[in-house]
Amino acid sequence: MTLSGPTPEQWAAAVAAVRSLGADDEIQLICHVNPDGDALGSMLGFGLGLTRLGYTRVRATFPGEFAVPGPYSALPGSALLVPEAEAWTDPRLVAVFDVASESRLGGLAGRLTAAPVSVVLDHHASNTGFGTVRLVDPAAAATSVVAEQLLARLGVRLDAEIAECLYVALATDTGSFKFDMTTVAVHELAARLIATGIRPGEISRRIFDSKPFGAMKLTGEVIGRAVLEPGAAGGRGMVWTYATLADLERHAQQPYVLDTLIDPVRSVAEADVSVVVREVAAGEWSVSLRSKGAVDVSGVAVSQGGGGHRLAAGFTGYGEAAQVVDTVRRLLDEYLN
Ligand code: AMP
Ligand code: MN
Ligand code: MN
């Protein structure tokens, strides 16, 4: 695994790919399924940048149901968003954001191979290396860091709309500037974004501190059933819980309200590894893995067809929740014993 970012040749190829386009050429932007703040923020921030350069046919989409999680529904650039079915069928350029593997593109993966040029902007160490121009920087705290660098190389000046998108992406992927990758460069980028006039307090309230009452009750119930296993993960401890579609239905909540459920779970001091298993379809589970530092959870995720980073990773599991957790427990034991 290398931590080196894009080469000068890769940056030049990405800039040339954009500059070779005519103003009316169709450009399709795609981010990962079940989009989060970084996926949407980096994609829409970059898309707005393209419109500032005069490109008129920029569309942005993601695979699956066309439902933007509540906190991100008012992002600037949302006018560029279209449902998967309305994505350009034959675009001149495809750019993908925050996508570690083609499987995260669902039914849109074919768009990539069909386009003459596909630019991949990402920061997952587990990125599988697809696309014709790869801007993958595992040392970047968010895909928006890569997006901002490409915008700068294209001569796009940051304005408040672009900045808000990139800030939301940066704030979500760094856990509000808490995680390990929160470097001097991250704070410098945040400073440049804030200098455009955006209001971090207001944005943070909207993104992080605004959920329906029912979401709190649901979260309480799911946290109430968490299990601590001090002996798991080679004695480093594991804490886990799960949420079903029936839980969501009982509390009349949208799936996105559980996107941050891992945060209270991973705060448990007695466990290095935390696991949240969320049902996304009957018998299909989105598995979130976190480590405080002792365990590389991306190894577990990648072995199950998922991906992520050393301390934050995920995969899709099948069967019963308990079976999925059994698999994680067994894989951790294999890695650590
Ligand atoms: P999450 O737990 O959903 O917040 O995801 C944590 C990290 O793991 C993020 O970097 C995701 O991109 C990555 N990740 C989560 N689920 C998957 C998956 N099914 N396939 C690949 N990467 C994933
Ligand atoms: Mn993401
Ligand atoms: Mn990301």
Tab-separated table of N, CA and C in Angstrom, residues 158-222:
chain	number	residue	atom	x	y	z
A	158	LEU	N	-12.220	29.773	-5.883
A	158	LEU	CA	-13.210	29.309	-4.905
A	158	LEU	C	-14.218	30.420	-4.642
A	159	ASP	N	-15.502	30.095	-4.697
A	159	ASP	CA	-16.524	31.034	-4.242
A	159	ASP	C	-17.317	30.345	-3.129
A	160	ALA	N	-18.265	31.063	-2.538
A	160	ALA	CA	-18.938	30.539	-1.347
A	160	ALA	C	-19.722	29.254	-1.639
A	161	GLU	N	-20.293	29.146	-2.836
A	161	GLU	CA	-21.072	27.929	-3.141
A	161	GLU	C	-20.163	26.707	-3.267
A	162	ILE	N	-19.099	26.872	-4.034
A	162	ILE	CA	-18.142	25.763	-4.174
A	162	ILE	C	-17.574	25.429	-2.798
A	163	ALA	N	-17.222	26.463	-2.045
A	163	ALA	CA	-16.587	26.276	-0.736
A	163	ALA	C	-17.503	25.526	0.227
A	164	GLU	N	-18.792	25.836	0.192
A	164	GLU	CA	-19.703	25.144	1.113
A	164	GLU	C	-19.714	23.642	0.825
A	165	CYS	N	-19.777	23.294	-0.447
A	165	CYS	CA	-19.762	21.865	-0.807
A	165	CYS	C	-18.479	21.192	-0.313
A	166	LEU	N	-17.342	21.833	-0.595
A	166	LEU	CA	-16.057	21.218	-0.235
A	166	LEU	C	-15.884	21.184	1.284
A	167	TYR	N	-16.428	22.193	1.969
A	167	TYR	CA	-16.320	22.239	3.433
A	167	TYR	C	-17.144	21.113	4.071
A	168	VAL	N	-18.349	20.921	3.575
A	168	VAL	CA	-19.198	19.838	4.096
A	168	VAL	C	-18.486	18.501	3.924
A	169	ALA	N	-17.867	18.304	2.771
A	169	ALA	CA	-17.135	17.062	2.502
A	169	ALA	C	-15.978	16.899	3.483
A	170	LEU	N	-15.231	17.977	3.675
A	170	LEU	CA	-14.056	17.930	4.552
A	170	LEU	C	-14.470	17.710	6.006
A	171	ALA	N	-15.508	18.417	6.434
A	171	ALA	CA	-15.947	18.311	7.832
A	171	ALA	C	-16.510	16.919	8.119
A	172	THR	N	-17.250	16.340	7.173
A	172	THR	CA	-17.820	15.022	7.453
A	172	THR	C	-16.725	13.946	7.485
A	173	ASP	N	-15.812	13.965	6.515
A	173	ASP	CA	-14.818	12.884	6.466
A	173	ASP	C	-13.740	13.003	7.538
A	174	THR	N	-13.568	14.182	8.130
A	174	THR	CA	-12.597	14.305	9.223
A	174	THR	C	-13.286	14.217	10.582
A	175	GLY	N	-14.598	13.894	10.602
A	175	GLY	CA	-15.322	13.872	11.875
A	175	GLY	C	-15.242	15.233	12.548
A	176	SER	N	-15.509	16.278	11.777
A	176	SER	CA	-15.379	17.661	12.270
A	176	SER	C	-13.957	17.950	12.754
A	177	PHE	N	-12.995	17.620	11.892
A	177	PHE	CA	-11.588	17.972	12.128
A	177	PHE	C	-11.027	17.303	13.379
A	178	LYS	N	-11.445	16.031	13.594
A	178	LYS	CA	-10.971	15.274	14.752
A	178	LYS	C	-10.049	14.116	14.386
A	179	PHE	N	-10.241	13.546	13.188
A	179	PHE	CA	-9.571	12.283	12.884
A	179	PHE	C	-8.084	12.465	12.567
A	180	ASP	N	-7.392	11.305	12.448
A	180	ASP	CA	-5.941	11.308	12.276
A	180	ASP	C	-5.461	12.110	11.082
A	181	MET	N	-6.237	12.137	10.012
A	181	MET	CA	-5.754	12.810	8.801
A	181	MET	C	-6.001	14.308	8.828
A	182	THR	N	-6.374	14.840	9.991
A	182	THR	CA	-6.612	16.277	10.118
A	182	THR	C	-5.269	16.997	10.262
A	183	THR	N	-4.659	17.295	9.131
A	183	THR	CA	-3.303	17.854	9.085
A	183	THR	C	-3.339	19.380	9.022
A	184	VAL	N	-2.157	19.955	9.035
A	184	VAL	CA	-2.020	21.400	8.804
A	184	VAL	C	-2.681	21.766	7.464
A	185	ALA	N	-2.418	20.955	6.457
A	185	ALA	CA	-2.981	21.247	5.129
A	185	ALA	C	-4.507	21.236	5.151
A	186	VAL	N	-5.090	20.339	5.963
A	186	VAL	CA	-6.553	20.288	6.074
A	186	VAL	C	-7.076	21.591	6.675
A	187	HIS	N	-6.418	22.050	7.734
A	187	HIS	CA	-6.866	23.301	8.357
A	187	HIS	C	-6.626	24.486	7.424
A	188	GLU	N	-5.547	24.427	6.662
A	188	GLU	CA	-5.298	25.522	5.708
A	188	GLU	C	-6.369	25.559	4.627
A	189	LEU	N	-6.757	24.366	4.168
A	189	LEU	CA	-7.840	24.320	3.174
A	189	LEU	C	-9.131	24.847	3.801
A	190	ALA	N	-9.431	24.391	5.026
A	190	ALA	CA	-10.643	24.874	5.708
A	190	ALA	C	-10.612	26.394	5.807
A	191	ALA	N	-9.452	26.941	6.130
A	191	ALA	CA	-9.338	28.402	6.261
A	191	ALA	C	-9.649	29.083	4.927
A	192	ARG	N	-9.118	28.542	3.849
A	192	ARG	CA	-9.385	29.142	2.526
A	192	ARG	C	-10.863	29.038	2.173
A	193	LEU	N	-11.486	27.936	2.566
A	193	LEU	CA	-12.920	27.771	2.280
A	193	LEU	C	-13.737	28.772	3.100
A	194	ILE	N	-13.398	28.892	4.381
A	194	ILE	CA	-14.138	29.810	5.256
A	194	ILE	C	-13.934	31.260	4.807
A	195	ALA	N	-12.773	31.543	4.246
A	195	ALA	CA	-12.479	32.920	3.785
A	195	ALA	C	-13.418	33.367	2.656
A	196	THR	N	-14.128	32.425	2.038
A	196	THR	CA	-15.083	32.824	0.988
A	196	THR	C	-16.373	33.387	1.595
A	197	GLY	N	-16.504	33.284	2.927
A	197	GLY	CA	-17.689	33.847	3.580
A	197	GLY	C	-18.682	32.819	4.089
A	198	ILE	N	-18.392	31.535	3.913
A	198	ILE	CA	-19.321	30.512	4.426
A	198	ILE	C	-19.304	30.523	5.951
A	199	ARG	N	-20.379	29.995	6.542
A	199	ARG	CA	-20.524	30.037	8.008
A	199	ARG	C	-20.444	28.620	8.581
A	200	PRO	N	-19.295	28.251	9.131
A	200	PRO	CA	-19.104	26.880	9.625
A	200	PRO	C	-20.123	26.480	10.697
A	201	GLY	N	-20.477	27.412	11.576
A	201	GLY	CA	-21.417	27.070	12.652
A	201	GLY	C	-22.771	26.680	12.088
A	202	GLU	N	-23.232	27.515	11.171
A	202	GLU	CA	-24.544	27.266	10.545
A	202	GLU	C	-24.524	25.943	9.754
A	203	ILE	N	-23.447	25.742	9.005
A	203	ILE	CA	-23.332	24.523	8.194
A	203	ILE	C	-23.289	23.300	9.114
A	204	SER	N	-22.510	23.367	10.180
A	204	SER	CA	-22.389	22.220	11.088
A	204	SER	C	-23.716	21.894	11.753
A	205	ARG	N	-24.460	22.927	12.149
A	205	ARG	CA	-25.778	22.667	12.756
A	205	ARG	C	-26.657	21.912	11.766
A	206	ARG	N	-26.645	22.363	10.516
A	206	ARG	CA	-27.487	21.731	9.500
A	206	ARG	C	-27.035	20.299	9.219
A	207	ILE	N	-25.722	20.081	9.135
A	207	ILE	CA	-25.205	18.776	8.724
A	207	ILE	C	-25.186	17.769	9.887
A	208	PHE	N	-24.758	18.231	11.060
A	208	PHE	CA	-24.520	17.278	12.154
A	208	PHE	C	-25.562	17.329	13.271
A	209	ASP	N	-26.135	18.481	13.500
A	209	ASP	CA	-26.938	18.657	14.721
A	209	ASP	C	-28.397	18.943	14.409
A	210	SER	N	-28.934	18.231	13.456
A	210	SER	CA	-30.318	18.476	13.085
A	210	SER	C	-30.948	17.174	12.618
A	211	LYS	N	-31.595	16.487	13.566
A	211	LYS	CA	-32.238	15.207	13.218
A	211	LYS	C	-33.633	15.171	13.826
A	212	PRO	N	-34.554	14.430	13.203
A	212	PRO	CA	-35.898	14.321	13.770
A	212	PRO	C	-35.866	13.672	15.157
A	213	PHE	N	-36.865	13.995	15.967
A	213	PHE	CA	-36.991	13.400	17.309
A	213	PHE	C	-36.982	11.876	17.216
A	214	GLY	N	-37.709	11.340	16.230
A	214	GLY	CA	-37.785	9.887	16.064
A	214	GLY	C	-36.418	9.258	15.828
A	215	ALA	N	-35.509	10.014	15.205
A	215	ALA	CA	-34.167	9.497	14.958
A	215	ALA	C	-33.431	9.314	16.269
A	216	MET	N	-33.652	10.243	17.205
A	216	MET	CA	-33.013	10.128	18.521
A	216	MET	C	-33.558	8.903	19.262
A	217	LYS	N	-34.896	8.703	19.195
A	217	LYS	CA	-35.494	7.555	19.875
A	217	LYS	C	-34.981	6.243	19.266
A	218	LEU	N	-34.912	6.214	17.936
A	218	LEU	CA	-34.399	5.024	17.243
A	218	LEU	C	-32.951	4.764	17.656
A	219	THR	N	-32.135	5.814	17.649
A	219	THR	CA	-30.731	5.676	18.024
A	219	THR	C	-30.617	5.155	19.449
A	220	GLY	N	-31.463	5.662	20.327
A	220	GLY	CA	-31.446	5.216	21.724
A	220	GLY	C	-31.711	3.729	21.830
A	221	GLU	N	-32.683	3.270	21.062
A	221	GLU	CA	-33.041	1.850	21.104
A	221	GLU	C	-31.895	0.982	20.578
A	222	VAL	N	-31.304	1.433	19.481
A	222	VAL	CA	-30.236	0.642	18.856
A	222	VAL	C	-28.987	0.636	19.736
